[in-house]
Short mmCIF file of C-alpha atoms in Angstrom, two decimals:
data_model
loop_
_atom_site.label_atom_id
_atom_site.label_comp_id
_atom_site.label_asym_id
_atom_site.label_seq_id
_atom_site.Cartn_x
_atom_site.Cartn_y
_atom_site.Cartn_z
CA MET A 1 116.89 140.67 82.09
CA SER A 2 113.22 141.00 82.81
CA ARG A 3 111.59 138.24 84.74
CA SER A 4 108.68 137.72 82.46
CA THR A 5 110.83 136.53 79.59
CA VAL A 6 112.01 133.61 81.65
CA ARG A 7 108.73 131.89 82.14
CA THR A 8 106.46 132.57 79.21
CA GLY A 9 107.30 129.39 77.33
CA ASP A 10 106.56 127.39 80.41
CA THR A 11 102.81 127.85 80.81
CA LYS A 12 101.87 124.36 79.73
CA LYS A 13 104.27 122.81 82.16
CA VAL A 14 103.01 124.92 85.04
CA SER A 15 99.52 123.64 84.58
CA SER A 16 100.62 120.09 85.22
CA ASP A 17 102.82 121.20 88.12
CA LEU A 18 99.86 122.99 89.61
CA PHE A 19 97.75 119.92 89.22
CA ALA A 20 100.34 117.52 90.60
CA LEU A 21 101.12 119.68 93.62
CA THR A 22 97.49 120.40 94.37
CA TYR A 23 96.69 116.73 94.21
CA GLY A 24 99.63 115.93 96.46
CA SER A 25 98.57 118.51 99.02
CA LEU A 26 95.04 117.19 98.88
CA VAL A 27 96.14 113.62 99.56
CA SER A 28 98.41 114.66 102.39
CA GLN A 29 95.62 116.72 103.96
CA MET A 30 93.30 113.73 103.75
CA LEU A 31 95.90 111.56 105.41
CA LYS A 32 96.13 114.09 108.22
CA ASP A 33 92.37 113.96 108.67
CA SER A 34 92.13 110.21 108.66
CA ASP A 35 94.61 107.72 110.05
CA ASN A 36 93.33 105.01 107.81
CA PRO A 37 94.74 104.98 104.26
CA GLU A 38 91.86 102.74 103.18
CA GLU A 39 89.52 105.56 104.05
CA VAL A 40 91.54 107.94 101.90
CA ASN A 41 91.47 105.46 99.01
CA LYS A 42 87.72 105.38 99.23
CA GLN A 43 87.40 109.13 99.39
CA LEU A 44 89.71 109.62 96.41
CA ASP A 45 87.72 107.11 94.44
CA ARG A 46 84.50 108.94 95.23
CA MET A 47 86.01 112.26 94.24
CA GLY A 48 87.18 110.71 91.00
CA TYR A 49 83.73 109.33 90.37
CA ASN A 50 82.20 112.78 90.76
CA ILE A 51 84.81 114.30 88.48
CA GLY A 52 84.24 111.56 85.92
CA LEU A 53 80.52 112.27 85.81
CA ARG A 54 81.26 115.80 84.66
CA LEU A 55 84.42 115.23 82.70
CA VAL A 56 82.67 112.90 80.29
CA GLU A 57 80.36 115.72 79.24
CA ASP A 58 83.33 117.86 78.35
CA PHE A 59 84.91 114.96 76.49
CA LEU A 60 81.80 114.23 74.44
CA ALA A 61 81.33 117.91 73.66
CA LYS A 62 84.88 118.42 72.53
CA THR A 63 85.36 115.26 70.53
CA SER A 64 81.75 114.74 69.39
CA THR A 65 82.44 111.07 69.61
CA PRO A 66 79.69 108.58 68.77
CA ARG A 67 78.58 105.66 70.93
CA CYS A 68 81.13 102.96 71.59
CA LEU A 69 80.34 99.81 69.67
CA ASP A 70 82.34 97.38 71.74
CA PHE A 71 84.76 97.30 74.62
CA LYS A 72 87.75 97.66 72.30
CA ASP A 73 86.24 100.95 71.24
CA VAL A 74 85.94 101.96 74.89
CA ALA A 75 89.61 101.29 75.44
CA GLU A 76 90.49 103.49 72.50
CA LYS A 77 88.32 106.34 73.76
CA LEU A 78 89.89 106.08 77.18
CA GLN A 79 93.27 106.38 75.53
CA THR A 80 92.18 109.56 73.79
CA ALA A 81 90.76 110.96 77.02
CA PHE A 82 93.95 110.29 78.96
CA LYS A 83 95.91 112.09 76.32
CA MET A 84 93.53 115.02 76.23
CA TYR A 85 93.20 115.61 79.94
CA ALA A 86 96.37 114.37 81.52
CA GLY A 87 98.90 114.26 78.72
CA ILE A 88 99.41 110.56 79.30
CA ASN A 89 99.61 108.27 76.34
CA PRO A 90 98.70 104.89 77.81
CA SER A 91 99.10 101.65 75.94
CA VAL A 92 96.31 99.11 76.01
CA VAL A 93 97.56 95.62 76.78
CA ASN A 94 96.66 92.27 78.32
CA TRP A 95 93.24 91.73 76.81
CA SER A 96 91.38 88.89 78.41
CA SER A 97 90.30 86.12 76.05
CA SER A 98 86.66 87.17 76.27
CA SER A 99 87.58 90.82 75.53
CA ASP A 100 85.90 92.17 78.61
CA GLU A 101 89.03 93.15 80.47
CA PHE A 102 92.13 95.11 79.55
CA SER A 103 95.00 96.99 81.12
CA LEU A 104 96.20 100.52 80.65
CA ILE A 105 99.88 101.14 81.16
CA LEU A 106 100.25 104.61 82.60
CA ASP A 107 103.78 105.83 82.08
CA ASN A 108 104.70 109.50 82.59
CA ASN A 109 101.81 109.95 84.95
CA PRO A 110 101.88 113.66 85.89
CA LEU A 111 100.12 112.93 89.17
CA ILE A 112 103.11 111.16 90.64
CA GLU A 113 105.78 113.49 89.37
CA TYR A 114 107.04 114.67 92.75
CA VAL A 115 105.84 111.83 94.89
CA GLU A 116 107.58 109.38 97.11
CA LEU A 117 105.49 107.08 99.26
CA PRO A 118 106.79 106.42 102.75
CA ASP A 119 106.84 102.78 103.84
CA HIS A 120 104.06 103.04 106.38
CA LEU A 121 101.62 104.06 103.64
CA SER A 122 101.83 100.88 101.64
CA ASN A 123 98.03 100.61 101.78
CA LEU A 124 97.52 103.96 100.14
CA LYS A 125 96.54 103.94 96.51
CA TYR A 126 97.91 107.33 95.65
CA CYS A 127 96.34 107.61 92.22
CA ASN A 128 93.01 106.15 93.23
CA ILE A 129 91.22 109.13 91.76
CA ILE A 130 91.86 107.71 88.26
CA PRO A 131 89.81 104.50 88.54
CA GLY A 132 87.06 106.64 90.06
CA ILE A 133 87.07 108.96 87.08
CA ILE A 134 86.88 106.06 84.65
CA ARG A 135 84.02 104.47 86.55
CA GLY A 136 82.09 107.75 86.74
CA ALA A 137 82.67 108.72 83.15
CA LEU A 138 81.69 105.35 81.72
CA GLU A 139 78.64 105.14 83.90
CA MET A 140 77.35 108.29 82.23
CA VAL A 141 77.50 106.52 78.89
CA GLN A 142 75.73 103.47 80.29
CA ILE A 143 78.70 101.20 80.74
CA GLU A 144 79.39 99.77 84.15
CA VAL A 145 83.00 98.87 84.82
CA THR A 146 85.34 98.31 87.69
CA ALA A 147 88.87 99.62 87.59
CA TRP A 148 91.79 98.92 89.90
CA PHE A 149 95.55 99.04 90.00
CA VAL A 150 97.46 95.81 89.56
CA GLN A 151 100.89 97.41 89.49
CA ASP A 152 101.97 100.70 90.95
CA TYR A 153 105.16 102.51 90.14
CA LEU A 154 105.10 104.21 93.53
CA LYS A 155 105.23 100.84 95.23
CA GLY A 156 108.32 99.66 93.46
CA ASP A 157 106.76 98.07 90.38
CA SER A 158 108.41 98.93 87.10
CA THR A 159 105.26 100.50 85.72
CA THR A 160 101.72 101.51 86.64
CA GLU A 161 99.08 99.15 85.33
CA LEU A 162 95.40 99.93 85.60
CA ARG A 163 92.98 97.09 84.97
CA VAL A 164 89.52 97.84 83.62
CA LYS A 165 86.78 95.20 83.66
CA PHE A 166 83.44 95.37 81.93
CA ILE A 167 80.53 94.51 84.22
CA LYS A 168 77.39 95.23 82.30
CA LYS A 169 75.61 97.59 80.03
CA LEU A 170 73.26 99.88 81.91
CA GLU A 171 69.99 99.59 80.09
CA GLU A 172 68.24 102.57 81.49
CA ALA A 173 70.20 105.52 82.76
CA LEU A 174 69.71 105.56 86.49
CA PRO A 175 70.07 108.81 88.31
CA PRO A 176 73.62 108.96 89.64
CA GLY A 177 73.66 108.54 93.39
CA GLU A 178 76.31 108.72 96.05
CA ASP A 179 77.63 105.45 97.35
CA MET B 1 100.22 118.64 80.27
CA VAL B 2 97.04 118.59 82.27
CA ASP B 3 93.91 120.11 80.82
CA ASP B 4 92.41 123.13 82.59
CA VAL B 5 88.98 121.55 82.71
CA PHE B 6 90.39 118.66 84.66
CA PHE B 7 91.99 121.00 87.17
CA ASP B 8 88.83 123.07 87.52
CA LEU B 9 86.85 119.93 88.24
CA LEU B 10 89.37 118.78 90.80
CA HIS B 11 89.13 122.13 92.54
CA HIS B 12 85.38 122.03 92.45
CA GLU B 13 85.36 118.56 93.89
CA MET B 14 87.82 119.56 96.60
CA VAL B 15 85.53 122.37 97.65
CA ASN B 16 82.63 119.93 97.70
CA VAL B 17 84.45 117.41 99.83
CA PHE B 18 85.72 119.84 102.39
CA THR B 19 82.73 122.10 102.62
CA GLY B 20 79.96 119.70 101.65
CA VAL B 21 77.93 119.10 104.75
CA PRO B 22 78.87 121.35 107.61
CA CYS B 23 77.35 120.06 110.82
CA ASN B 24 77.72 123.42 112.50
CA GLU B 25 79.44 126.73 112.03
CA ALA B 26 82.65 125.71 113.78
CA SER B 27 83.22 122.67 111.60
CA ALA B 28 82.37 124.62 108.47
CA GLU B 29 85.07 127.11 109.33
CA MET B 30 87.48 124.31 110.08
CA ASN B 31 86.85 122.76 106.69
CA VAL B 32 87.42 126.01 104.83
CA SER B 33 90.69 126.33 106.67
CA LYS B 34 91.68 122.87 105.45
CA LEU B 35 91.06 124.00 101.92
CA GLU B 36 93.21 127.03 102.62
CA GLN B 37 95.91 124.74 104.01
CA ILE B 38 95.92 122.66 100.83
CA GLY B 39 96.35 125.88 98.90
CA PHE B 40 99.15 126.93 101.20
CA MET B 41 101.12 123.73 100.67
CA THR B 42 100.62 123.99 96.91
CA GLY B 43 101.56 127.65 96.72
CA TYR B 44 104.61 127.14 98.87
CA ARG B 45 105.99 124.48 96.57
CA LEU B 46 104.94 126.13 93.34
CA SER B 47 106.66 129.40 94.15
CA GLU B 48 109.89 127.55 94.69
CA LYS B 49 109.78 126.23 91.16
CA ALA B 50 108.44 129.45 89.69
CA THR B 51 111.23 131.61 91.03
CA LYS B 52 114.18 129.42 90.32
CA ASP B 53 115.35 131.54 87.39
CA CYS B 54 114.45 134.85 88.95
CA GLN B 55 116.64 137.61 90.13
CA ARG B 56 116.54 138.41 93.81
CA PHE B 57 113.54 140.52 94.78
CA LYS B 58 114.32 144.07 95.81
CA ASP B 59 111.61 144.48 98.40
CA GLU B 60 108.15 143.42 99.48
CA LEU B 61 106.45 145.37 96.71
CA ASP B 62 108.61 143.60 94.19
CA VAL B 63 107.46 140.27 95.61
CA MET B 64 103.85 141.36 95.36
CA LYS B 65 104.33 142.40 91.76
CA PHE B 66 105.77 139.01 91.00
CA ILE B 67 102.69 137.36 92.54
CA CYS B 68 100.33 139.56 90.55
CA LYS B 69 102.06 139.12 87.23
CA GLU B 70 104.07 136.01 86.67
CA PHE B 71 102.73 133.78 89.40
CA TRP B 72 99.12 134.62 88.66
CA SER B 73 99.51 134.16 84.93
CA SER B 74 101.20 130.82 85.44
CA LEU B 75 98.20 129.70 87.50
CA PHE B 76 95.27 131.35 85.78
CA LYS B 77 96.68 132.49 82.43
CA LYS B 78 95.97 136.11 83.24
CA GLN B 79 97.42 138.78 85.48
CA ILE B 80 95.81 140.40 88.48
CA ASP B 81 93.89 143.38 87.14
CA ASN B 82 94.65 145.81 89.89
CA LEU B 83 97.09 145.98 92.78
CA ARG B 84 96.74 148.56 95.51
CA THR B 85 98.66 149.13 98.65
CA ASN B 86 98.67 151.55 101.54
CA HIS B 87 102.45 151.10 101.83
CA GLN B 88 101.98 149.81 105.34
CA GLY B 89 101.73 146.17 104.60
CA VAL B 90 98.21 145.95 103.23
CA TYR B 91 97.83 144.94 99.59
CA VAL B 92 94.60 144.54 97.70
CA LEU B 93 94.62 142.36 94.60
CA LEU B 94 91.65 142.67 92.31
CA ASP B 95 90.83 140.04 89.73
CA ASN B 96 87.95 141.02 87.47
CA LYS B 97 87.50 137.59 86.01
CA PHE B 98 88.53 135.00 88.53
CA ARG B 99 88.73 131.63 86.84
CA PHE B 100 87.10 129.50 89.49
CA LEU B 101 84.13 131.84 89.68
CA THR B 102 83.56 132.15 85.94
CA GLN B 103 83.04 128.41 85.94
CA ILE B 104 80.39 128.59 88.61
CA THR B 105 78.06 131.53 88.35
CA THR B 106 77.99 135.17 87.44
CA SER B 107 74.70 135.91 89.09
CA LYS B 108 74.15 137.42 92.50
CA GLN B 109 71.89 134.63 93.56
CA TYR B 110 74.54 132.46 95.16
CA MET B 111 76.64 135.20 96.76
CA GLU B 112 76.72 133.56 100.17
CA ILE B 113 78.18 130.26 98.98
CA LEU B 114 80.88 131.76 96.80
CA PRO B 115 83.57 132.58 99.39
CA LYS B 116 84.46 128.91 99.79
CA TYR B 117 85.66 128.91 96.20
CA LEU B 118 88.28 131.47 97.15
CA ALA B 119 89.79 129.64 100.11
CA PHE B 120 92.15 127.47 98.10
CA THR B 121 93.46 130.49 96.20
CA CYS B 122 93.93 132.51 99.38
CA GLY B 123 96.12 129.67 100.55
CA LEU B 124 98.01 129.65 97.27
CA ILE B 125 98.90 133.32 97.70
CA ARG B 126 99.80 132.94 101.34
CA GLY B 127 101.97 129.90 100.64
CA ALA B 128 103.82 131.53 97.79
CA LEU B 129 104.45 134.68 99.84
CA SER B 130 105.56 132.67 102.79
CA ASN B 131 108.20 130.87 100.75
CA LEU B 132 109.42 134.24 99.51
CA GLY B 133 109.87 135.49 103.04
CA VAL B 134 106.64 137.42 103.55
CA VAL B 135 104.44 136.20 106.37
CA SER B 136 100.87 137.27 105.79
CA VAL B 137 97.18 136.79 106.30
CA VAL B 138 95.21 136.52 103.07
CA THR B 139 91.46 136.92 102.84
CA GLY B 140 89.23 136.80 99.81
CA GLU B 141 86.01 138.56 99.05
CA VAL B 142 83.64 138.36 96.13
CA VAL B 143 82.79 141.80 94.82
CA GLN B 144 80.41 140.69 92.18
CA SER B 145 80.98 137.33 90.60
CA PRO B 146 83.27 136.71 88.72
CA SER B 147 85.18 139.64 90.08
CA CYS B 148 86.86 139.25 93.44
CA ARG B 149 89.33 140.84 95.75
CA PHE B 150 92.14 139.32 97.77
CA GLN B 151 93.51 141.24 100.67
CA VAL B 152 97.02 140.51 101.86
CA GLN B 153 97.98 141.74 105.27
CA VAL B 154 101.67 141.42 105.94
CA GLN B 155 102.51 140.37 109.47
CA ARG B 156 105.61 142.01 110.82
CA SER B 157 107.29 140.68 113.87
#
């Protein structure tokens, strides 16, 4: 049996393996460089932000999506983006009464596929790149948000819940700067 | 399934973080080696999964062929374009259209900053080989973007 026949059907899967393992190696390298998990959280968030700034361009180009009319619309677009880029199909839940806050439930997150967090890293937000991406991407379309994890599967919660809160509409596009 | 664009951006950002502002030559080198280390860890683990249904490799050349064909296509959706060896433990892998470079530039203008975009992939190759029992040193060189050359030097004890 030739080897190549074994793996050809598997190319899609490999891509997410490659991503998950690269991300894991990246986080572990950062932890080696810095003893403080908080520092790593911050760095991951900044990386996510930078990725988000660019990823949104790709998203707009591929989906030719119009402006979001309200925050409900934003939630829907985020759902589409998650599906497109990470193969996650998050559900949108827990809307606040004023409709400026919602949660995304991230099941089957490919990032955490082979991950187990040791006890001494309870401060580490392993997936902290995701809120960064959301923040960066939405900033490019003039929406300022904050995003954070309220539940984390890696820390023993039954699911991963990401909270997104609307801050304000950016009236004039400011040049993106580093924090 | 993770989109390629997302992975490319992650890689780009990784390169930025680790090679962003080198204070001096020594620390710049150190940072590139971190990038290589990340690649190593990734390659090491990936090859374990990639070879689980494989037959045992006959020899070193067989391992190299696996890297050039299956492993490379699983990573970059194409095979290595050319593999050469002197049959004494030196292998040269030529990729005429290296994915990370096609995303960056094809002009000669930025030649001197391009090598850092190869470090992660050098590590990937070294890690995969290492898990398959071949200890090596892997270096990368841009011929003319987006074509580049990886040289594998097998270390024999």
